[in-house]
Amino acid sequence: MSELSDEWRSKELRIAFVPTMGYLHAGHTSLMQIAQSNGDIVVSSIFVNPIQFAPHEDLDKYPRDLARDQKMAEQAGTVVLFVPSEKEMYHQDFQTFINVEEITRGLCGRSRPGHFRGVTTVVAKLFNIVKPHCAVFGQKDAQQVAVIRMMIRDLNYAIELIVGPIVREPDGLAMSSRNAYLSAQERQDALVLFKSLEHARKLVQNGERNSHVVVAEMEKIVNSVDSSRIDYIEIVDNRTLLPLDSIHDGTLLALAVYIGKTRLIDNCIINLP
Ligand code: AMP
């Protein structure tokens, strides 16, 4: 992988990179298409990164289908699909980690301690191997975007960060590899994430600016189905991820909700005139 990248770079070809954990869906392929229009060569990776999962999380049952992924990635313009093994990525004596500090403490970081340390470590390694000019991440993982943005700045990576919009199912559910875990009833119940965001957006459009009021309204919608358990619903600054009492242009509304045993996340950014 690294030698290919050196060769492309020597020919002044622009490398656009899309890291994923596989089990691809239209959210992933949309990022590959964005990569295609931002570079000469699209490199995508599939690596289910063990160090970003806590021991009780779903590493072992994370869905995988490499044959299908290869076809989808190719159709979406991926030239090289980089699929390293765990052994190649982590030497048995591996002991170097990247930790972005403050903005990994809240939101998903609160219930998943160590998760972002695993993400930034693997993304740093992938950046070093793939040597991209730009990298495309999905807005679906809003905190991940903020954390990677910070890492790129703080560690002087000469990589342009491009953020792709959230791709949704026709009924609004944000696409996620983890949607495969949902039963038919849970799949229906999972719509409360999107519905609560849409309701919040309407409240704000109609003039509501108080974060606490909006969060309380979102909680009501999420709690209206039996299978849901709120991990967090928060209104924060989109860059610093610090909580905001009042909503303004660019504010991030983010939530994580268990539907049955499956933890789902979704978010939206408020646009005000
Ligand atoms: P994952 O395979 O879940 O680690 O995701 C790989 C990349 O795809 C990340 O940058 C995600 O934010 C992005 N992604 C996942 N789901 C979506 C979606 N529904 N829409 C847009 N991007 C997504």
Short mmCIF file of C-alpha atoms and ligand atoms in Angstrom, two decimals:
data_model
loop_
_atom_site.label_atom_id
_atom_site.label_comp_id
_atom_site.label_asym_id
_atom_site.label_seq_id
_atom_site.Cartn_x
_atom_site.Cartn_y
_atom_site.Cartn_z
CA MET A 1 0.00 0.00 0.00
CA SER A 2 2.70 2.39 1.03
CA GLU A 3 4.78 1.74 -2.08
CA LEU A 4 1.77 2.28 -4.34
CA SER A 5 1.13 5.61 -2.63
CA ASP A 6 4.76 6.66 -3.09
CA GLU A 7 4.49 5.82 -6.79
CA TRP A 8 1.28 7.85 -7.20
CA ARG A 9 2.75 10.75 -5.28
CA SER A 10 5.87 10.71 -7.48
CA LYS A 11 3.52 11.10 -10.47
CA GLU A 12 1.76 13.97 -8.69
CA LEU A 13 -1.51 12.05 -8.49
CA ARG A 14 -3.83 13.19 -5.71
CA ILE A 15 -4.78 10.39 -3.30
CA ALA A 16 -8.24 10.56 -1.70
CA PHE A 17 -8.78 8.19 1.20
CA VAL A 18 -11.94 6.70 2.76
CA PRO A 19 -11.38 4.64 5.93
CA THR A 20 -14.19 2.23 6.91
CA MET A 21 -14.90 -0.85 8.99
CA GLY A 22 -16.60 -2.55 6.05
CA TYR A 23 -20.06 -4.08 5.63
CA LEU A 24 -20.52 -1.23 3.22
CA HIS A 25 -23.74 0.66 2.59
CA ALA A 26 -24.73 3.72 0.59
CA GLY A 27 -23.27 6.00 3.32
CA HIS A 28 -19.82 4.56 2.69
CA THR A 29 -20.13 4.56 -1.09
CA SER A 30 -21.26 8.20 -1.02
CA LEU A 31 -17.94 9.04 0.66
CA MET A 32 -16.09 7.11 -2.06
CA GLN A 33 -17.90 9.14 -4.70
CA ILE A 34 -16.96 12.36 -2.91
CA ALA A 35 -13.38 11.07 -2.80
CA GLN A 36 -13.51 10.42 -6.53
CA SER A 37 -14.39 14.02 -7.25
CA ASN A 38 -11.65 15.25 -4.90
CA GLY A 39 -8.72 13.14 -6.06
CA ASP A 40 -7.16 11.16 -8.90
CA ILE A 41 -6.93 7.88 -6.99
CA VAL A 42 -9.46 6.67 -4.43
CA VAL A 43 -8.08 4.40 -1.73
CA SER A 44 -10.59 2.91 0.71
CA SER A 45 -9.78 0.74 3.67
CA ILE A 46 -11.67 -1.91 5.58
CA PHE A 47 -10.38 -2.64 9.03
CA VAL A 48 -12.49 -3.59 12.03
CA ASN A 49 -10.19 -1.96 14.52
CA PRO A 50 -10.03 -4.03 17.71
CA ILE A 51 -8.57 -1.24 19.88
CA GLN A 52 -11.62 1.00 19.46
CA PHE A 53 -13.96 -1.62 20.94
CA ALA A 54 -14.30 -2.14 24.69
CA PRO A 55 -14.21 -5.78 25.88
CA HIS A 56 -18.03 -5.90 26.30
CA GLU A 57 -18.71 -4.32 22.87
CA ASP A 58 -19.54 -5.95 19.53
CA LEU A 59 -16.09 -6.58 17.98
CA ASP A 60 -16.71 -10.33 17.55
CA LYS A 61 -20.14 -10.00 16.01
CA TYR A 62 -19.44 -6.87 13.92
CA PRO A 63 -20.93 -7.74 10.48
CA ARG A 64 -18.47 -8.60 7.69
CA ASP A 65 -18.85 -9.42 3.99
CA LEU A 66 -15.63 -8.75 2.12
CA ALA A 67 -16.75 -10.16 -1.26
CA ARG A 68 -19.76 -7.85 -1.33
CA ASP A 69 -17.72 -4.92 -0.04
CA GLN A 70 -15.15 -5.36 -2.81
CA LYS A 71 -17.83 -5.09 -5.50
CA MET A 72 -19.50 -2.10 -3.90
CA ALA A 73 -16.22 -0.26 -3.35
CA GLU A 74 -15.13 -0.85 -6.94
CA GLN A 75 -18.47 0.36 -8.30
CA ALA A 76 -18.14 3.50 -6.19
CA GLY A 77 -14.78 4.33 -7.75
CA THR A 78 -12.33 2.78 -5.28
CA VAL A 79 -9.09 1.94 -7.10
CA VAL A 80 -7.38 0.19 -4.19
CA LEU A 81 -9.21 -1.41 -1.28
CA PHE A 82 -6.73 -1.73 1.58
CA VAL A 83 -7.70 -4.55 3.94
CA PRO A 84 -4.88 -5.10 6.42
CA SER A 85 -4.97 -7.91 8.97
CA GLU A 86 -4.94 -7.27 12.72
CA LYS A 87 -1.46 -8.78 12.90
CA GLU A 88 -0.12 -6.39 10.26
CA MET A 89 -1.63 -3.38 12.02
CA TYR A 90 -0.76 -4.26 15.60
CA HIS A 91 2.57 -5.81 16.44
CA GLN A 92 2.19 -8.13 19.43
CA ASP A 93 4.19 -5.59 21.44
CA PHE A 94 2.21 -2.55 20.16
CA GLN A 95 2.26 0.26 22.73
CA THR A 96 1.97 3.65 21.01
CA PHE A 97 -1.36 5.49 21.06
CA ILE A 98 -2.70 8.84 19.92
CA ASN A 99 -5.05 10.52 22.37
CA VAL A 100 -7.00 13.67 21.55
CA GLU A 101 -7.91 14.87 25.00
CA GLU A 102 -10.75 17.23 25.82
CA ILE A 103 -13.19 16.72 22.96
CA THR A 104 -13.14 12.95 23.40
CA ARG A 105 -14.43 13.16 26.98
CA GLY A 106 -18.09 14.02 26.28
CA LEU A 107 -20.81 12.56 24.05
CA CYS A 108 -19.81 9.08 22.81
CA GLY A 109 -16.51 9.31 24.72
CA ARG A 110 -18.37 9.31 28.04
CA SER A 111 -19.99 5.92 27.53
CA ARG A 112 -17.18 4.53 25.39
CA PRO A 113 -13.96 5.39 27.25
CA GLY A 114 -10.92 4.57 25.13
CA HIS A 115 -12.96 4.43 21.93
CA PHE A 116 -11.56 7.60 20.35
CA ARG A 117 -8.02 6.73 21.43
CA GLY A 118 -8.47 3.59 19.33
CA VAL A 119 -9.95 5.57 16.44
CA THR A 120 -7.25 8.24 16.34
CA THR A 121 -4.48 5.67 16.69
CA VAL A 122 -5.74 3.60 13.76
CA VAL A 123 -6.53 6.64 11.61
CA ALA A 124 -3.03 8.02 12.25
CA LYS A 125 -1.54 4.66 11.22
CA LEU A 126 -3.73 4.52 8.11
CA PHE A 127 -2.74 8.10 7.21
CA ASN A 128 0.93 7.14 7.56
CA ILE A 129 0.51 4.06 5.37
CA VAL A 130 -1.83 5.47 2.69
CA LYS A 131 -0.27 8.98 2.63
CA PRO A 132 -3.43 10.61 1.24
CA HIS A 133 -3.80 14.24 0.15
CA CYS A 134 -7.37 14.27 1.43
CA ALA A 135 -9.52 12.00 3.58
CA VAL A 136 -13.32 11.74 3.56
CA PHE A 137 -15.28 11.08 6.75
CA GLY A 138 -19.05 10.98 7.31
CA GLN A 139 -20.99 13.56 9.31
CA LYS A 140 -22.89 10.55 10.73
CA ASP A 141 -20.04 10.28 13.26
CA ALA A 142 -20.00 13.96 14.22
CA GLN A 143 -17.67 13.59 17.19
CA GLN A 144 -15.26 11.49 15.15
CA VAL A 145 -15.09 14.30 12.58
CA ALA A 146 -14.32 16.88 15.29
CA VAL A 147 -11.68 14.62 16.83
CA ILE A 148 -9.96 13.84 13.52
CA ARG A 149 -10.03 17.53 12.60
CA MET A 150 -8.24 18.29 15.86
CA MET A 151 -5.71 15.49 15.35
CA ILE A 152 -4.91 16.66 11.81
CA ARG A 153 -4.32 20.18 13.09
CA ASP A 154 -2.45 19.27 16.26
CA LEU A 155 -0.14 16.71 14.62
CA ASN A 156 0.40 18.74 11.42
CA TYR A 157 -0.92 16.15 9.03
CA ALA A 158 -0.88 17.71 5.54
CA ILE A 159 -4.26 16.14 4.80
CA GLU A 160 -7.44 17.94 3.79
CA LEU A 161 -10.45 16.72 5.78
CA ILE A 162 -13.62 16.42 3.71
CA VAL A 163 -16.93 15.70 5.44
CA GLY A 164 -19.74 13.89 3.62
CA PRO A 165 -23.42 14.36 4.59
CA ILE A 166 -25.41 11.70 6.44
CA VAL A 167 -27.02 9.20 4.05
CA ARG A 168 -30.40 7.93 5.25
CA GLU A 169 -32.83 5.14 4.46
CA PRO A 170 -36.00 6.39 2.66
CA ASP A 171 -37.82 6.62 6.03
CA GLY A 172 -35.04 8.69 7.61
CA LEU A 173 -33.01 6.14 9.58
CA ALA A 174 -29.32 6.98 9.23
CA MET A 175 -27.54 4.15 7.42
CA SER A 176 -25.24 2.15 9.65
CA SER A 177 -23.61 -1.26 9.50
CA ARG A 178 -25.10 -1.80 12.97
CA ASN A 179 -28.67 -1.48 11.63
CA ALA A 180 -28.19 -5.15 10.65
CA TYR A 181 -28.55 -6.04 14.35
CA LEU A 182 -32.11 -4.67 14.58
CA SER A 183 -35.20 -6.91 14.66
CA ALA A 184 -38.19 -5.82 12.55
CA GLN A 185 -39.82 -4.12 15.57
CA GLU A 186 -36.55 -2.46 16.59
CA ARG A 187 -35.99 -1.26 13.03
CA GLN A 188 -39.33 0.53 13.30
CA ASP A 189 -38.56 1.87 16.79
CA ALA A 190 -35.16 3.13 15.60
CA LEU A 191 -36.95 5.87 13.67
CA VAL A 192 -37.29 7.82 16.94
CA LEU A 193 -33.73 9.09 16.52
CA PHE A 194 -34.49 10.78 13.20
CA LYS A 195 -37.98 11.85 14.32
CA SER A 196 -36.58 13.57 17.42
CA LEU A 197 -34.01 15.43 15.32
CA GLU A 198 -36.64 16.52 12.81
CA HIS A 199 -38.90 17.71 15.63
CA ALA A 200 -35.99 19.62 17.17
CA ARG A 201 -35.20 21.21 13.83
CA LYS A 202 -38.82 22.37 13.52
CA LEU A 203 -38.85 23.80 17.03
CA VAL A 204 -35.73 25.79 16.25
CA GLN A 205 -37.18 26.92 12.91
CA ASN A 206 -40.21 28.19 14.85
CA GLY A 207 -37.99 30.27 17.11
CA GLU A 208 -37.12 28.02 20.06
CA ARG A 209 -33.49 28.61 21.10
CA ASN A 210 -33.38 27.08 24.57
CA SER A 211 -31.31 23.87 24.44
CA HIS A 212 -32.93 22.41 27.56
CA VAL A 213 -36.42 22.81 26.12
CA VAL A 214 -35.39 21.19 22.84
CA VAL A 215 -33.60 18.28 24.57
CA ALA A 216 -36.67 17.64 26.77
CA GLU A 217 -38.87 17.48 23.65
CA MET A 218 -36.45 15.10 21.96
CA GLU A 219 -36.40 12.88 25.06
CA LYS A 220 -40.18 12.59 24.94
CA ILE A 221 -40.07 11.29 21.36
CA VAL A 222 -37.23 8.85 21.98
CA ASN A 223 -38.87 7.53 25.16
CA SER A 224 -42.16 6.93 23.31
CA VAL A 225 -41.00 3.44 22.23
CA ASP A 226 -40.43 0.59 24.70
CA SER A 227 -37.16 -0.62 23.22
CA SER A 228 -35.28 2.69 23.59
CA ARG A 229 -32.79 3.74 26.24
CA ILE A 230 -31.11 7.13 25.91
CA ASP A 231 -27.34 7.21 26.22
CA TYR A 232 -27.23 10.96 25.57
CA ILE A 233 -29.07 13.77 23.81
CA GLU A 234 -26.90 16.88 23.71
CA ILE A 235 -26.71 20.27 22.09
CA VAL A 236 -23.12 21.36 21.61
CA ASP A 237 -20.76 23.57 19.64
CA ASN A 238 -19.90 21.70 16.43
CA ARG A 239 -16.14 22.35 16.73
CA THR A 240 -15.41 22.23 20.47
CA LEU A 241 -18.29 19.85 21.33
CA LEU A 242 -18.88 21.88 24.50
CA PRO A 243 -22.52 22.06 25.70
CA LEU A 244 -24.53 25.13 24.69
CA ASP A 245 -27.47 26.56 26.64
CA SER A 246 -28.83 28.25 23.56
CA ILE A 247 -28.95 27.22 19.94
CA HIS A 248 -27.43 29.24 17.11
CA ASP A 249 -26.36 28.75 13.51
CA GLY A 250 -24.04 25.77 13.20
CA THR A 251 -25.02 24.21 16.55
CA LEU A 252 -24.80 20.40 16.67
CA LEU A 253 -27.71 18.30 17.98
CA ALA A 254 -26.41 14.82 18.71
CA LEU A 255 -27.85 11.71 20.27
CA ALA A 256 -26.97 8.12 21.06
CA VAL A 257 -29.77 5.73 21.88
CA TYR A 258 -29.90 2.02 22.59
CA ILE A 259 -32.66 0.31 20.64
CA GLY A 260 -32.77 -3.04 22.38
CA LYS A 261 -29.11 -3.97 22.65
CA THR A 262 -28.01 -1.93 19.62
CA ARG A 263 -26.48 1.47 20.22
CA LEU A 264 -27.34 3.92 17.41
CA ILE A 265 -26.15 7.47 16.88
CA ASP A 266 -27.49 10.33 14.78
CA ASN A 267 -27.15 14.10 14.63
CA CYS A 268 -27.96 17.26 12.75
CA ILE A 269 -26.40 20.67 12.38
CA ILE A 270 -28.75 23.62 12.75
CA ASN A 271 -28.81 26.02 9.82
CA LEU A 272 -30.21 29.45 10.59
CA PRO A 273 -30.49 32.34 8.15
P1 AMP B 1 -17.71 2.87 9.73
O1 AMP B 1 -17.52 1.78 8.73
O2 AMP B 1 -19.01 2.80 10.46
O3 AMP B 1 -16.52 3.05 10.62
O4 AMP B 1 -17.81 4.22 8.90
C1 AMP B 1 -16.82 4.59 7.97
C2 AMP B 1 -17.09 5.99 7.50
O5 AMP B 1 -18.38 6.04 6.89
C3 AMP B 1 -17.10 7.02 8.64
O6 AMP B 1 -16.48 8.21 8.19
C4 AMP B 1 -18.56 7.22 8.88
O7 AMP B 1 -18.88 8.49 9.42
C5 AMP B 1 -19.12 7.08 7.48
N1 AMP B 1 -20.55 6.76 7.52
C6 AMP B 1 -21.14 5.74 8.20
N2 AMP B 1 -22.48 5.78 8.05
C7 AMP B 1 -22.73 6.86 7.26
C8 AMP B 1 -23.93 7.45 6.73
N3 AMP B 1 -25.13 6.96 7.00
N4 AMP B 1 -23.81 8.55 5.96
C9 AMP B 1 -22.59 9.09 5.69
N5 AMP B 1 -21.43 8.58 6.14
C10 AMP B 1 -21.51 7.48 6.92
#
